[in-house]
Every structure is written in C-alpha cells, then in structure tokens.
Short mmCIF file of C-alpha atoms in Angstrom, two decimals:
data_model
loop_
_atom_site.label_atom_id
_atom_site.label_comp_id
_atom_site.label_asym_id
_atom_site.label_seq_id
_atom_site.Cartn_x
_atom_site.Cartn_y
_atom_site.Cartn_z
CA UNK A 1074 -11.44 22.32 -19.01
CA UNK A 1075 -8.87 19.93 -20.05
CA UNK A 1076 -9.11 16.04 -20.97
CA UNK A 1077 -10.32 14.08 -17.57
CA UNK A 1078 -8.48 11.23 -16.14
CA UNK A 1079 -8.66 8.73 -13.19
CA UNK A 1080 -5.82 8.40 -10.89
CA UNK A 1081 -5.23 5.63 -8.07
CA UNK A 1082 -2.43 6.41 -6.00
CA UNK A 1083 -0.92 4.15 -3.24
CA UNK A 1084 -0.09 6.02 -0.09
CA UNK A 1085 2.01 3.63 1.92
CA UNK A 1086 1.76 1.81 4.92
CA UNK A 1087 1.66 4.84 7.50
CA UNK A 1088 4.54 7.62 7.30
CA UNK A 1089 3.40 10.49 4.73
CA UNK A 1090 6.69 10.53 3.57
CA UNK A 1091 6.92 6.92 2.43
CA UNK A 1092 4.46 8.34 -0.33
CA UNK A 1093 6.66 8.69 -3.99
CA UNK A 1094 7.37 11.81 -5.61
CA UNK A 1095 4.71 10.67 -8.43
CA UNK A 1096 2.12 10.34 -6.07
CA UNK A 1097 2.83 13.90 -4.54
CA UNK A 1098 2.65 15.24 -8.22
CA UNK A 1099 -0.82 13.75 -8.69
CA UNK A 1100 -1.67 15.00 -5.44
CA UNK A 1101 -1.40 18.58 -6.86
CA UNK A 1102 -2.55 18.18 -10.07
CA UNK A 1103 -6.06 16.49 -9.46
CA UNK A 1104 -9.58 18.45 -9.12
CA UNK A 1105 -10.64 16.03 -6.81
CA UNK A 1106 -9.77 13.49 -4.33
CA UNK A 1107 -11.86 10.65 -3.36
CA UNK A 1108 -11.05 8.58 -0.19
CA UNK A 1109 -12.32 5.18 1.44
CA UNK A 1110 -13.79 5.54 4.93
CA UNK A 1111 -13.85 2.20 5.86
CA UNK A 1112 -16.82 2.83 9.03
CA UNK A 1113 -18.74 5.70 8.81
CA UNK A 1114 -18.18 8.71 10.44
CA UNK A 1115 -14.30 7.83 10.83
CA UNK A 1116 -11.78 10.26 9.21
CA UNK A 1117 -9.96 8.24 6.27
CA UNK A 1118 -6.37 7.06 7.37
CA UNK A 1119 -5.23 7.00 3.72
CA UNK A 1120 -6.18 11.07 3.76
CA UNK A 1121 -4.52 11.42 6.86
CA UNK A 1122 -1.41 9.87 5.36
CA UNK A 1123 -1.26 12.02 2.45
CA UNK A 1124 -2.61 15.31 4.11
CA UNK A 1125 0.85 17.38 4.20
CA UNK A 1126 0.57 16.68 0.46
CA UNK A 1127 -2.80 17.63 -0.36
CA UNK A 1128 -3.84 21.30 -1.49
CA UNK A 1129 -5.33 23.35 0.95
CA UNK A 1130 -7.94 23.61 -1.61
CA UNK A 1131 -8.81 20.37 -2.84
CA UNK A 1132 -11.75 19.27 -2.98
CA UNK A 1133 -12.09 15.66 -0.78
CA UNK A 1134 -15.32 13.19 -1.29
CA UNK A 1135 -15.07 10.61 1.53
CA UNK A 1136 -17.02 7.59 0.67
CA UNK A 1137 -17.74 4.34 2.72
CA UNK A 1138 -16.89 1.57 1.84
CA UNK A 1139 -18.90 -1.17 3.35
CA UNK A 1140 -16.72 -4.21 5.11
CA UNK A 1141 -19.46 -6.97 5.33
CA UNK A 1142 -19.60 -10.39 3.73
CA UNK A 1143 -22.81 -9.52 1.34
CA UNK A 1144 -21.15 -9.07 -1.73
CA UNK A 1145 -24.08 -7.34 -3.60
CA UNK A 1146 -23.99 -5.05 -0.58
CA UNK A 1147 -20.39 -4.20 -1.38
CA UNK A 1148 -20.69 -4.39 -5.17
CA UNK A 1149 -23.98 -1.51 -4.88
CA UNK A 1150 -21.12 0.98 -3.26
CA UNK A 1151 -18.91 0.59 -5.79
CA UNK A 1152 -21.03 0.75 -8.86
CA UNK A 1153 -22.52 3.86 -7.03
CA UNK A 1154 -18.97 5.04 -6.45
CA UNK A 1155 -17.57 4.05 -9.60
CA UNK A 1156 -20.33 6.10 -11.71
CA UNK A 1157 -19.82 9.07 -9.51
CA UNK A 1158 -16.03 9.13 -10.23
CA UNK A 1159 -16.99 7.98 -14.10
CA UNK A 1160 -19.09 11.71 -14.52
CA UNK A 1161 -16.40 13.88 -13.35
CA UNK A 1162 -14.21 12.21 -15.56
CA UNK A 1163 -16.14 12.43 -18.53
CA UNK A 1164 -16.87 16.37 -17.34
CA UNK A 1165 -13.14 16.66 -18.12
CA UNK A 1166 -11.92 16.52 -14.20
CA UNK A 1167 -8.78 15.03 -12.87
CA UNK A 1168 -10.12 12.76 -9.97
CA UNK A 1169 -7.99 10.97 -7.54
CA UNK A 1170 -8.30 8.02 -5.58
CA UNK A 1171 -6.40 7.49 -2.21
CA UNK A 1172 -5.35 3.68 -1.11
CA UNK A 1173 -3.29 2.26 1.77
CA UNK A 1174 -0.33 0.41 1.12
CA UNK A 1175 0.16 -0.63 -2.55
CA UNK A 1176 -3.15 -0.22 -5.11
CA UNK A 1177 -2.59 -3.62 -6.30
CA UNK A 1178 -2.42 -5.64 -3.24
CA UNK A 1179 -5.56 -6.35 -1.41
CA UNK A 1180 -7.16 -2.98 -2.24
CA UNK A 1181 -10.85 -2.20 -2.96
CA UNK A 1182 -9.26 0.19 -5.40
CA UNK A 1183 -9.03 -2.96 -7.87
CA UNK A 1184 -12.84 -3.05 -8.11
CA UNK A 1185 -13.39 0.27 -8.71
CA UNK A 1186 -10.87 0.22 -11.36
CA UNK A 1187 -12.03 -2.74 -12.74
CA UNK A 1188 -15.36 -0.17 -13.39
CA UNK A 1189 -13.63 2.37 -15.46
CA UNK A 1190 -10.35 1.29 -17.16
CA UNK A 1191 -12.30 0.40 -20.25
CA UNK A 1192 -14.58 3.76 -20.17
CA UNK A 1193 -12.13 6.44 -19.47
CA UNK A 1194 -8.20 7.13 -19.22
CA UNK A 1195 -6.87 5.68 -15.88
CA UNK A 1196 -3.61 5.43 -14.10
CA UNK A 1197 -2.15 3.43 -10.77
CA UNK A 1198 0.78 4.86 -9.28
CA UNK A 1199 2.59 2.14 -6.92
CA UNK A 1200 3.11 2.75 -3.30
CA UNK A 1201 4.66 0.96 -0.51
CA UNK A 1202 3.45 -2.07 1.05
CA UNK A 1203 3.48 -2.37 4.82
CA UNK A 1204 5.23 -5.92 4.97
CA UNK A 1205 8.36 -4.31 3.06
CA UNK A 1206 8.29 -1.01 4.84
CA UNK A 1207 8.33 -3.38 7.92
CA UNK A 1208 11.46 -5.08 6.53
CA UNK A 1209 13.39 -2.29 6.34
CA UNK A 1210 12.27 -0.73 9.51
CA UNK A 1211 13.63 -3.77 10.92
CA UNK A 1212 16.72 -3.78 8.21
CA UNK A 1213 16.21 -7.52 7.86
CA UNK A 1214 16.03 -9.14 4.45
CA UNK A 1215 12.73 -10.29 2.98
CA UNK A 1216 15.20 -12.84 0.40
CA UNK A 1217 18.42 -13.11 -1.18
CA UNK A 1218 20.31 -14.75 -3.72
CA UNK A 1219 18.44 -17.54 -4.00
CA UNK A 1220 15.88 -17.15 -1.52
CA UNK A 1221 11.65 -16.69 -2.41
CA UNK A 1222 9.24 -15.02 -0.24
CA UNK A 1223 5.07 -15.82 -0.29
CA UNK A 1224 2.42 -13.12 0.84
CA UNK A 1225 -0.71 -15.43 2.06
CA UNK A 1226 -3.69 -13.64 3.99
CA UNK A 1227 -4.49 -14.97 7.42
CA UNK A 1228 -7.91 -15.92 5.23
CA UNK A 1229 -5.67 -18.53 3.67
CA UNK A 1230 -6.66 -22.09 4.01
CA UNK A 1231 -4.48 -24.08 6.65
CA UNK A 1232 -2.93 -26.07 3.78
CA UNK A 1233 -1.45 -23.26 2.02
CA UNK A 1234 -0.05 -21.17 4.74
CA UNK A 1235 1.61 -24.74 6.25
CA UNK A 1236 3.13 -25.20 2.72
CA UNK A 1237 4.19 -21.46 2.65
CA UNK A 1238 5.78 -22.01 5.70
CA UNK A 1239 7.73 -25.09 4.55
CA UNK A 1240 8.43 -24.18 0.87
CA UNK A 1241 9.73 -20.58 1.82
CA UNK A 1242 12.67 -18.41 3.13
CA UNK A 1243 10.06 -16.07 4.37
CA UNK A 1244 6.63 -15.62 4.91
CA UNK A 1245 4.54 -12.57 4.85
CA UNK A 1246 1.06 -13.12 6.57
CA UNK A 1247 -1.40 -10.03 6.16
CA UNK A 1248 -4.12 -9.48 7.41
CA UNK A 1249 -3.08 -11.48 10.71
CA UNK A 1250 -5.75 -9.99 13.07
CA UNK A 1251 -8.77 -12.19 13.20
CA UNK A 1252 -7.05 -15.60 12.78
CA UNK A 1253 -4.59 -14.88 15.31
CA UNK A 1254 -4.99 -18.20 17.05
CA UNK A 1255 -4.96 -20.15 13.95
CA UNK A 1256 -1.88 -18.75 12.31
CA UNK A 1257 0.09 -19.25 16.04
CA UNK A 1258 -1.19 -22.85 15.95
CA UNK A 1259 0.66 -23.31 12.76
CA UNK A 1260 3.71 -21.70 13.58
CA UNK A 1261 4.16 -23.76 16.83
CA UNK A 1262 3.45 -26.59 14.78
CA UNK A 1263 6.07 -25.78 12.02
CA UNK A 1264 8.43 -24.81 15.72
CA UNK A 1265 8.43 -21.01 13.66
CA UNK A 1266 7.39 -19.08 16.70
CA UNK A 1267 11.00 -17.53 17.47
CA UNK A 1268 11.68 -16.05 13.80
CA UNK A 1269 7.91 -14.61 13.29
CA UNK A 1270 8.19 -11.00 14.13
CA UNK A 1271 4.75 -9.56 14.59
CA UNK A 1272 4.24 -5.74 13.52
CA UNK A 1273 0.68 -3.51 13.72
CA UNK A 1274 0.42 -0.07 12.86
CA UNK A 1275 3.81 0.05 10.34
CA UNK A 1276 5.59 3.02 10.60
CA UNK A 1277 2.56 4.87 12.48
CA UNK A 1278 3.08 6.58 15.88
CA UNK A 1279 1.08 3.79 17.65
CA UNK A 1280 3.61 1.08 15.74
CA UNK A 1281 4.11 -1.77 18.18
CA UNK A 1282 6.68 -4.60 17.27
CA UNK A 1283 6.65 -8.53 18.48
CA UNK A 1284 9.99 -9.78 17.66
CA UNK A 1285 9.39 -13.54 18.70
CA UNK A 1286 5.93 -14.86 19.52
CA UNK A 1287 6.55 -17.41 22.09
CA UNK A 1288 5.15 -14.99 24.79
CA UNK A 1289 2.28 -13.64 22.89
CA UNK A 1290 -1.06 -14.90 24.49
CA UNK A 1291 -3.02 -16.14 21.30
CA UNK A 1292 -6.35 -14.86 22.42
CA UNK A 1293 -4.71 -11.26 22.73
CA UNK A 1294 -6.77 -8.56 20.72
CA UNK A 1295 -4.69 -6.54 18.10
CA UNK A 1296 -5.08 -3.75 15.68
CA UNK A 1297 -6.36 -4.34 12.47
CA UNK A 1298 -3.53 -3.23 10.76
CA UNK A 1299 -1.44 -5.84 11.86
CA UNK A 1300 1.28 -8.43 9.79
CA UNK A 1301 3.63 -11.89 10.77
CA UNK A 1302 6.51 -12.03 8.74
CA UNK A 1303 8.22 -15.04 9.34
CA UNK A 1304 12.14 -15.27 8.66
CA UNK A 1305 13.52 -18.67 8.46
CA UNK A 1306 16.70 -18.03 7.29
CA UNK A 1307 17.54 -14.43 9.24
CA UNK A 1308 20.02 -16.70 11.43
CA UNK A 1309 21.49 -18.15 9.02
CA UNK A 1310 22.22 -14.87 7.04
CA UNK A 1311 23.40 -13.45 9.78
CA UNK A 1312 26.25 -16.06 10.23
CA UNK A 1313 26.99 -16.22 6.75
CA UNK A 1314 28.42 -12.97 5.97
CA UNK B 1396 30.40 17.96 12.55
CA UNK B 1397 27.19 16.24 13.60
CA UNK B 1398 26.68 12.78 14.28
CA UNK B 1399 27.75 10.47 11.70
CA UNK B 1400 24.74 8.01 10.20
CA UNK B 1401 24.38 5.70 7.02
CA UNK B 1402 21.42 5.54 4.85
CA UNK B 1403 20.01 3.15 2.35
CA UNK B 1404 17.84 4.40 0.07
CA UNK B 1405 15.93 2.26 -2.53
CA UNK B 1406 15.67 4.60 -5.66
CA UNK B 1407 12.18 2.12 -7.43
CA UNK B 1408 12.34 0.21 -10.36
CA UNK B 1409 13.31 3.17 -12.66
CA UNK B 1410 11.18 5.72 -13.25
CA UNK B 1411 12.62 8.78 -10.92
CA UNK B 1412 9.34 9.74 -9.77
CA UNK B 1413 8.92 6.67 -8.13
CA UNK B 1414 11.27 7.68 -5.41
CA UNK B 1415 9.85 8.05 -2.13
CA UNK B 1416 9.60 11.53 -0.60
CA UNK B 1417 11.37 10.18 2.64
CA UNK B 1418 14.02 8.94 -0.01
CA UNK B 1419 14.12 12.61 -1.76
CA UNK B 1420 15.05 13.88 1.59
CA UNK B 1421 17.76 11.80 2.51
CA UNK B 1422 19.43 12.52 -0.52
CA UNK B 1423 19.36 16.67 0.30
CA UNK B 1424 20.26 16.05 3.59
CA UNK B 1425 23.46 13.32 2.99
CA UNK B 1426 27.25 14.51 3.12
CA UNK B 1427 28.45 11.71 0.18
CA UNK B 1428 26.50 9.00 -1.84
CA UNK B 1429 27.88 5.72 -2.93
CA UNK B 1430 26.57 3.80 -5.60
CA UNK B 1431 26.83 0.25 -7.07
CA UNK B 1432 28.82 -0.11 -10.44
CA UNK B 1433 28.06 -3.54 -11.66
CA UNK B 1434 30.24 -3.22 -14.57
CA UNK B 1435 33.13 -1.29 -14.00
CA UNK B 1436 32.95 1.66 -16.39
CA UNK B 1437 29.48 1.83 -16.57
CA UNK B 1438 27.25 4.70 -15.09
CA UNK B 1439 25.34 3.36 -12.07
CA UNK B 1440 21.35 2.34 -13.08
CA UNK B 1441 20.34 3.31 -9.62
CA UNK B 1442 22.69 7.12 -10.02
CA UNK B 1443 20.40 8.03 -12.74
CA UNK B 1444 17.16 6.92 -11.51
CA UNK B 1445 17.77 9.14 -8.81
CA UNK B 1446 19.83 11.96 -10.73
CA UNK B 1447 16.80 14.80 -10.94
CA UNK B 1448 16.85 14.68 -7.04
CA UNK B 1449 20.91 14.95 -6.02
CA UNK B 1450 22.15 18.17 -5.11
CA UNK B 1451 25.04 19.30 -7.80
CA UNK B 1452 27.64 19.22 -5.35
CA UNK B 1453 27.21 16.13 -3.38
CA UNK B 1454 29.95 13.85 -3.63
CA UNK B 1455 29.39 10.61 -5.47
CA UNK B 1456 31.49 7.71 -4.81
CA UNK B 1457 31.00 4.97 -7.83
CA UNK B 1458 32.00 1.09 -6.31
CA UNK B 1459 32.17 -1.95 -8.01
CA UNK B 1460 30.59 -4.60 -6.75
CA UNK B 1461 31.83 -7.63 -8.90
CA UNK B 1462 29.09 -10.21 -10.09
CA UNK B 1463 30.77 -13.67 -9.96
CA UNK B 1464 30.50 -16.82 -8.23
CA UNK B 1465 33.71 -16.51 -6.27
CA UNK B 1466 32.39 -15.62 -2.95
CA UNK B 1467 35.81 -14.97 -1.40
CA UNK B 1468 36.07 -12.22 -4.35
CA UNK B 1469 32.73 -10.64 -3.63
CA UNK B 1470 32.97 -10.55 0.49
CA UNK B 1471 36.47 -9.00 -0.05
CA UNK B 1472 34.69 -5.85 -2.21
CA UNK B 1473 31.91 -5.89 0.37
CA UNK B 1474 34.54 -5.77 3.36
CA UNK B 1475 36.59 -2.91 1.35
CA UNK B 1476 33.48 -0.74 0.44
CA UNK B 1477 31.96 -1.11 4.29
CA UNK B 1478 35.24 -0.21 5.68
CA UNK B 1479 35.53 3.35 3.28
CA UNK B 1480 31.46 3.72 4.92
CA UNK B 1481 32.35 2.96 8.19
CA UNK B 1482 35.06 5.63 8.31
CA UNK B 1483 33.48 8.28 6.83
CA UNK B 1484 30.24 7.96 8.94
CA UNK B 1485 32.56 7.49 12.47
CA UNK B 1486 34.29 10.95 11.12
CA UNK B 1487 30.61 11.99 11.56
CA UNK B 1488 29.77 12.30 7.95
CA UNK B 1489 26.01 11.01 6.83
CA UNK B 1490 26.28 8.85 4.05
CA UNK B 1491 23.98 7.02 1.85
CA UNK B 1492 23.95 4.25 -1.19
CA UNK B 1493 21.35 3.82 -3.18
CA UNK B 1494 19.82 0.49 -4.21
CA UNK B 1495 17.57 -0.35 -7.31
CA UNK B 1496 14.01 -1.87 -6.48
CA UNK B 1497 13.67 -2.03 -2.41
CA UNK B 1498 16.73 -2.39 -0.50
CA UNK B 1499 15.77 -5.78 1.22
CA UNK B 1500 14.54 -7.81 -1.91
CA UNK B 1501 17.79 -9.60 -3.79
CA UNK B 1502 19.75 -6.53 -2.89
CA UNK B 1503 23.51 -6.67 -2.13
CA UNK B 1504 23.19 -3.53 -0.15
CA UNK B 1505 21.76 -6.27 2.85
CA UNK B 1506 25.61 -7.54 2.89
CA UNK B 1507 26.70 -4.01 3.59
CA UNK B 1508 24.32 -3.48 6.10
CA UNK B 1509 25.06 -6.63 7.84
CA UNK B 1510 28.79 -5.40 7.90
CA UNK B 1511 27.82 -1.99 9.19
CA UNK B 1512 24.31 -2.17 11.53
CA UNK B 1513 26.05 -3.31 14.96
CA UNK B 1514 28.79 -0.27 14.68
CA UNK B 1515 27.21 2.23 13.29
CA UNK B 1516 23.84 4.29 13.17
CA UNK B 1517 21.53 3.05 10.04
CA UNK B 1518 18.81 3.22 8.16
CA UNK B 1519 17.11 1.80 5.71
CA UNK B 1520 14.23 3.92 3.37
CA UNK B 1521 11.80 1.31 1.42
CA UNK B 1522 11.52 1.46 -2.45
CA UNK B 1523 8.53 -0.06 -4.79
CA UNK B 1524 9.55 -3.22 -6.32
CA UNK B 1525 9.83 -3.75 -9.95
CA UNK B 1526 7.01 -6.10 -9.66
CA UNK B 1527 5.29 -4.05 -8.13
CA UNK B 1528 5.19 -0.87 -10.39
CA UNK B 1529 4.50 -3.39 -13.58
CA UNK B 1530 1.13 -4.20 -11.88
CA UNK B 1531 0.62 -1.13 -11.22
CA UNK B 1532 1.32 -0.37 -14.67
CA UNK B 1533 -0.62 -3.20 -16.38
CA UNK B 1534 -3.79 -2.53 -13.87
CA UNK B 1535 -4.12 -6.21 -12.55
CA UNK B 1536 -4.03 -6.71 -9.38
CA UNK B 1537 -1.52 -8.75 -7.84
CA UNK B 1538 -3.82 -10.16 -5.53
CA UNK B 1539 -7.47 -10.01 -3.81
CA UNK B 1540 -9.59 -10.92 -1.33
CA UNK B 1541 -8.16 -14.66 -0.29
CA UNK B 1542 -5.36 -14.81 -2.68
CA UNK B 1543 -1.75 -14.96 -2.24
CA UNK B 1544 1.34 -14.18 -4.06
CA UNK B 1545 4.85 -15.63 -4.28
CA UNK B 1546 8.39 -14.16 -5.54
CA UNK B 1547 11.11 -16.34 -6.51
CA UNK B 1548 13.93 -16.44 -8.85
CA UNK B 1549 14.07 -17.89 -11.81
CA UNK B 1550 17.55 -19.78 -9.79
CA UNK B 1551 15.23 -21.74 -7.56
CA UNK B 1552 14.79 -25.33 -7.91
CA UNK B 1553 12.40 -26.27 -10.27
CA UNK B 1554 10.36 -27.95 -7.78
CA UNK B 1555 9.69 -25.03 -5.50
CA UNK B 1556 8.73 -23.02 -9.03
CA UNK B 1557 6.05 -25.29 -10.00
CA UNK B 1558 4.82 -25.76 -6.41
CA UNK B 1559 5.20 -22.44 -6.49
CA UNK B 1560 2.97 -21.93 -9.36
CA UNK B 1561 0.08 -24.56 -8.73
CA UNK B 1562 -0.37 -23.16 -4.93
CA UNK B 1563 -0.48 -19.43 -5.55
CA UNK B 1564 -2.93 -17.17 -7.55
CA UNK B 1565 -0.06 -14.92 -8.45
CA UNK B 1566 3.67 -16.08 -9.24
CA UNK B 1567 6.45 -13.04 -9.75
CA UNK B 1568 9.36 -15.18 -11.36
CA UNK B 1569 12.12 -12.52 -10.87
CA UNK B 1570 15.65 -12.50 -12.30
CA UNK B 1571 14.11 -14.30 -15.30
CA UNK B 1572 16.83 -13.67 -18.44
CA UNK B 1573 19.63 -16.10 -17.35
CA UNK B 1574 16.70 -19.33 -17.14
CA UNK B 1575 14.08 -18.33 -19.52
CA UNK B 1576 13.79 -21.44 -21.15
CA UNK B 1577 13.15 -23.62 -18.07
CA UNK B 1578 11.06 -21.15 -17.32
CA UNK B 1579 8.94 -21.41 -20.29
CA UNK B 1580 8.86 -25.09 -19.96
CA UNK B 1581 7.45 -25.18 -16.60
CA UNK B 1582 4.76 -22.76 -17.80
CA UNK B 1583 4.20 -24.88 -20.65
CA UNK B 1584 3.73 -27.59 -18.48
CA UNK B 1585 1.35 -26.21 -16.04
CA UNK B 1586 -0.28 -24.57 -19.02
CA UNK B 1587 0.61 -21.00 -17.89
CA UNK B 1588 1.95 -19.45 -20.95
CA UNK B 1589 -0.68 -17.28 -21.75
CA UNK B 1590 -1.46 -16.18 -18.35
CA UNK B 1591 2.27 -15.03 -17.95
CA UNK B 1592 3.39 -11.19 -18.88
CA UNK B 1593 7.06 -10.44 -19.58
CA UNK B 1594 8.38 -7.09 -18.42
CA UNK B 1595 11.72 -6.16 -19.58
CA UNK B 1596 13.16 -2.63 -18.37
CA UNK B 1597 10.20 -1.92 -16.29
CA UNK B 1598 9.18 1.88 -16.43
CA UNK B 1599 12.28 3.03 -18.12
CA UNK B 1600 12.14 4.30 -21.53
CA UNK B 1601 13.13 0.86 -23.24
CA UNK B 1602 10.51 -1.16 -21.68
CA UNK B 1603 8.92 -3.99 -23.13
CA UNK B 1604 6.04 -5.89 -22.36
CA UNK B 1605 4.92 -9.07 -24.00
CA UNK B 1606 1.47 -10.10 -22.79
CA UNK B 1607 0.92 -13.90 -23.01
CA UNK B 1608 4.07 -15.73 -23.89
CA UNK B 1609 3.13 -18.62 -26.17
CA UNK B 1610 4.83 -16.76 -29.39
CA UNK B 1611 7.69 -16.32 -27.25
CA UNK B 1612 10.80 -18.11 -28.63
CA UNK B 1613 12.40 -19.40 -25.65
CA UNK B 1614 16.04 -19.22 -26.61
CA UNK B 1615 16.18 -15.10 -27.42
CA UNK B 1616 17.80 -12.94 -25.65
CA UNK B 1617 15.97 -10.81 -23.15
CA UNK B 1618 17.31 -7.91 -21.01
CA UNK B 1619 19.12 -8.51 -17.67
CA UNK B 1620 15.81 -6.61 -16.21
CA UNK B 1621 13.09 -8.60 -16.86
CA UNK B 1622 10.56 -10.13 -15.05
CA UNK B 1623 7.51 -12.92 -15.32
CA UNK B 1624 4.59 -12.05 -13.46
CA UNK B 1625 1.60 -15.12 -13.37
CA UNK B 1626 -1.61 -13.99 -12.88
CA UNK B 1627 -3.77 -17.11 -13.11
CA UNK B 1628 -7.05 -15.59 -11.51
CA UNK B 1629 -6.51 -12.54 -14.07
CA UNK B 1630 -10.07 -13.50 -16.16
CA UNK B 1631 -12.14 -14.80 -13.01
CA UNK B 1632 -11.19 -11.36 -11.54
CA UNK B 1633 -12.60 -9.90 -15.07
CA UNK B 1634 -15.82 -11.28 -14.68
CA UNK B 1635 -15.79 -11.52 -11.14
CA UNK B 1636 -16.91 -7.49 -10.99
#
C-alpha cells in the first residue's frame, strides 16, 4: 500500500460534465469516496453529480452532515468525520471527498480540511461555482473591463447587501432561499428588480430561470439551491458594443 | 454538413487538467478552433492550456486581438474576427474559441459573443477562475458561513477598493501588475499587508506565491498574471475550528 492522501474535489453546480478533467482523475485513483448527505436517508446530490465518473467499484461512505444552528452539534460530526477520514489516510489509502459547487466557497469541506491539512498530505481541486455556471448559461457577463462583482449570502446583514448593490456592476446573492422577502425588499428599494435574474437548480434537469422579478410573489417557496444575480450594467453592455 | 454552432470554452487558469469535461468534449467534437493572440507572434496561453486535449488535425485559427486604448481599433478586430465566425458557423461548421479563466469574467470573448448570440446558435462552457484555483491551492477558503467576497480590478477607483476592502471578508484584487503600488498603499493603509497573498502565474509551472506582502517592494516588476487575494478572516477561521 502506497503513501495515503486526502483529496477534496469540487463537483460543480449540477451537470456531471461541468466536473474538470482533474477531478475525474482523482475520481479513479482514490480507495475511497466520502460524500455529505445533507438529511438522512437522502442520496448525496454531489455523488449523483459525479456518478458517470465514479468506479463501479469504489467504495462510497455517505455521512450526514447535520444543518442545525448548534455548533457543537455540527463540530461533533466533523471531528467524528474528520478522524475517520484521518485513519485511512494514515493506513496509506487515497480518500476522497465530494463537494457541490467550488470546495472553497461556502462548503463544509473547509472544516473538515481545516482537521487534517496539518496531520496528513491533502489536496483541493477547484470546481465550478453555480453563480458562474449560471452566467454562462445565460451568456451574460458577470464584469468587464473595469467592472467588480460581490458574492454576499442572503445571511448578509441589510447594510452590506444595500452597499453591494450600490458599489457594484453585479451582484451575486447565494443562498437566496430563506430571505427571499428580505432580499426583494432591497432590490425594490435600490428599483433593481428588472436586472435580478433569479436561477434554482443550475444546470440540473429541474433548472428553473426568473429573468426579472417584478412578478415574483415574495412569499413564493423555492428550492434550496437557488441564486439572484443582479446585473446593473447588462443594458448598458449591450448598447455599447 | 450539420447545423452550424459556436462554442466558448473557458480552458481554467492554466493547469490543463483543470478543463472541464463538458469543455474536453467540445473540443473533440468542433470543426475549427480560434484562439486569442495577444501579442502577435506569440503562441496563444489559452492554445496550450488546452493542447493535451485537441485532436491533431483540427484546424486552429490564431487572431490577434490588439490590447490598446483605442476602442475604434479594438471593435474593428472584434467586428473582423466575428464576421470570419459567423461565416464559417452559417456554412454549418461548429466552431469554438477558447478563453483563459471563465469566459464571462474580464474576458473579451463577451464582445464576440455579443456580436454573434442574436444570429447564430451559441454556447458558452464555464471555466474555474484563477482566483479560484489559488484558493483552492493555498487551502483557505474564500468564504464561510456569513461571509462575502468581492472581485475587482486593480483599475477601479480607489474608493470602491477600499470600500471594497473594509466591507468584505475576502477581497480578490485581479489584474494587479499594472497598479501594484496603489495597491500596496491601500493595503498599507487599511493594514492589510500581511493578510494579502500574491499569486503570479497561477498553477503553471512558473508560479509564484508570496504569502503576506509587507517585504514586498512595491515598485518590482510582477507578471502580467498575478493576482491579490485578501483574506482578512483567514486566522479567526484558524481558531474558529
């Protein structure tokens, strides 16, 4: 048995195919593949993303990953999580680790890396984020030239996504789900409404797309997987070339 | 001859591996590539971060795209190199160009696109962000939890930067060789420096990264690839975990 290692590997927002060639590599390579499942009992979406890529005979550990407020709740799954991954590592195994989107934006991956890096070898192989996925889908620029862009969480305090709104060419709100209300409140405010596209489910086969949120009823339930991107200046580009 | 159809493909910061599958396809499946020449005479970055996954014979069409002020000059090379595409995919050839980073962040390919979306079929493939992969790379996160991230160039007004960099737990100063030194002295002033990493020719083989910039004299020379990544909740996120 060779020298262990611990690999994180972004998956993308949704298509399998939006996974890089680096991440297929690891794919194969690994002994082992852990994966979140966010409530138990459901099947992972990041192994669903990746599963035309994974060995028919790789062995998968799906783990839960508690979503509550407790943090010692939270932090007792990963140390239990992280010392799991830590053994087969140190028993000379190539483990994997499976996270949507990009590993270093908004993923639980960061905690359970924050565990190991110092202990064993580790590496984090980028992947896609949904917000620029969603850009291109749409084939509308997130900046140029001199344009700057700001990625706030719908968690944000009112203050910051206001100034966001005013400071920036475009906004990228994640996360936009349970503050629904609040973040439409803002944009009528700033009069943003018309150039705030609204996407859930990015590049899934359930992928609906807002484009324009005067119509949308505030109050309306959406997926969890859902983003605002707000593009102040699309008009303007538009015209200019 | 099938149906003609233009592709943009962002080929990642620089490591060819980074490519996305969906990316690796497009390139089998295309009739003719064209790439940006910034310099003319010198090989395209973006051909040979993508070079291990072009078919021998596929025809590669090298185009300069001049880097000047003169707008006039730069719309005329954008008109000249959409009108070649446009032909080519309305004689029902599939064509793609390939774009360094993720097609819409600072990429000129969004002027092409613009010229070519409304008569033609398109579309656009994502790529990871040089940012992005040096995160990945360095293992901090970009963000978590609550935070939020911005991305501007070092061209924007000094105002917006340090706005930029009291309001946001991440800052990704991009573009940064042609203003390091009012760059620096913002930092300075917001006492920054050594919470700022310097990433020059991110995951190619002449990368450098300087961690902490205080040592840094302001006035050298850096590569036209380099970026400044802030991460001011880098050592509460330490001992956060």
């Amino acid at each position: 048995m060779g020298v262990g290692k611990f690999f994180g590997i972004g998956t993308g927002p949704g298509d399998s195919d939006l996974l890089t060639i680096k991440g297929q590599k690891v794919l194969q390579e690994i002994d082992c593949l852990y994966t979140p499942e966010p409530k138990k009992g459901t099947k992972s979406l990041a192994l669903s993303i990746v599963s035309p890529y994974v060995r028919e005979d790789l062995v998968v550990k799906q783990r839960h990953f508690p979503m509550v407020k407790d943090w010692s709740v939270k932090e007792q799954a990963w140390d239990a999580i992280a010392n799991e991954i830590l053994e087969e590592v140190k028993a000379g195994k190539k483990v994997g680790f499976i996270t949507l989107g990009d590993p270093m934006v908004y993923s639980t991956y960061s905690y359970l890396l924050n565990r190991l890096k110092d202990q064993i070898e580790t590496e984090t192989i980028p992947g896609i984020s949904s917000f620029c996925q969603m850009s291109n889908s749409l084939q509308i620029p997130l900046v140029m030239d001199d344009e700057s862009y700001a990625v706030v969480p719908s968690t944000a305090s009112d203050e910051l996504i206001s100034q966001a709104l005013t400071d920036f060419s475009t906004i990228v709100i994640m996360k936009a789900a349970p503050h629904l209300e609040k973040i439409m409140a803002l944009l009528t405010k700033e009069n943003l409404l018309d150039q705030a596209v609204l996407i859930s489910n990015a590049s899934m086969e359930n992928e609906v797309v807002t484009k324009g949120l005067s119509e949308l009823d505030p109050s309306q339930k959406i997926s969890y997987y859902s983003t605002i991107i707000v593009y102040k200046t699309q008009e303007s580009f538009k015209e200019r070339v």
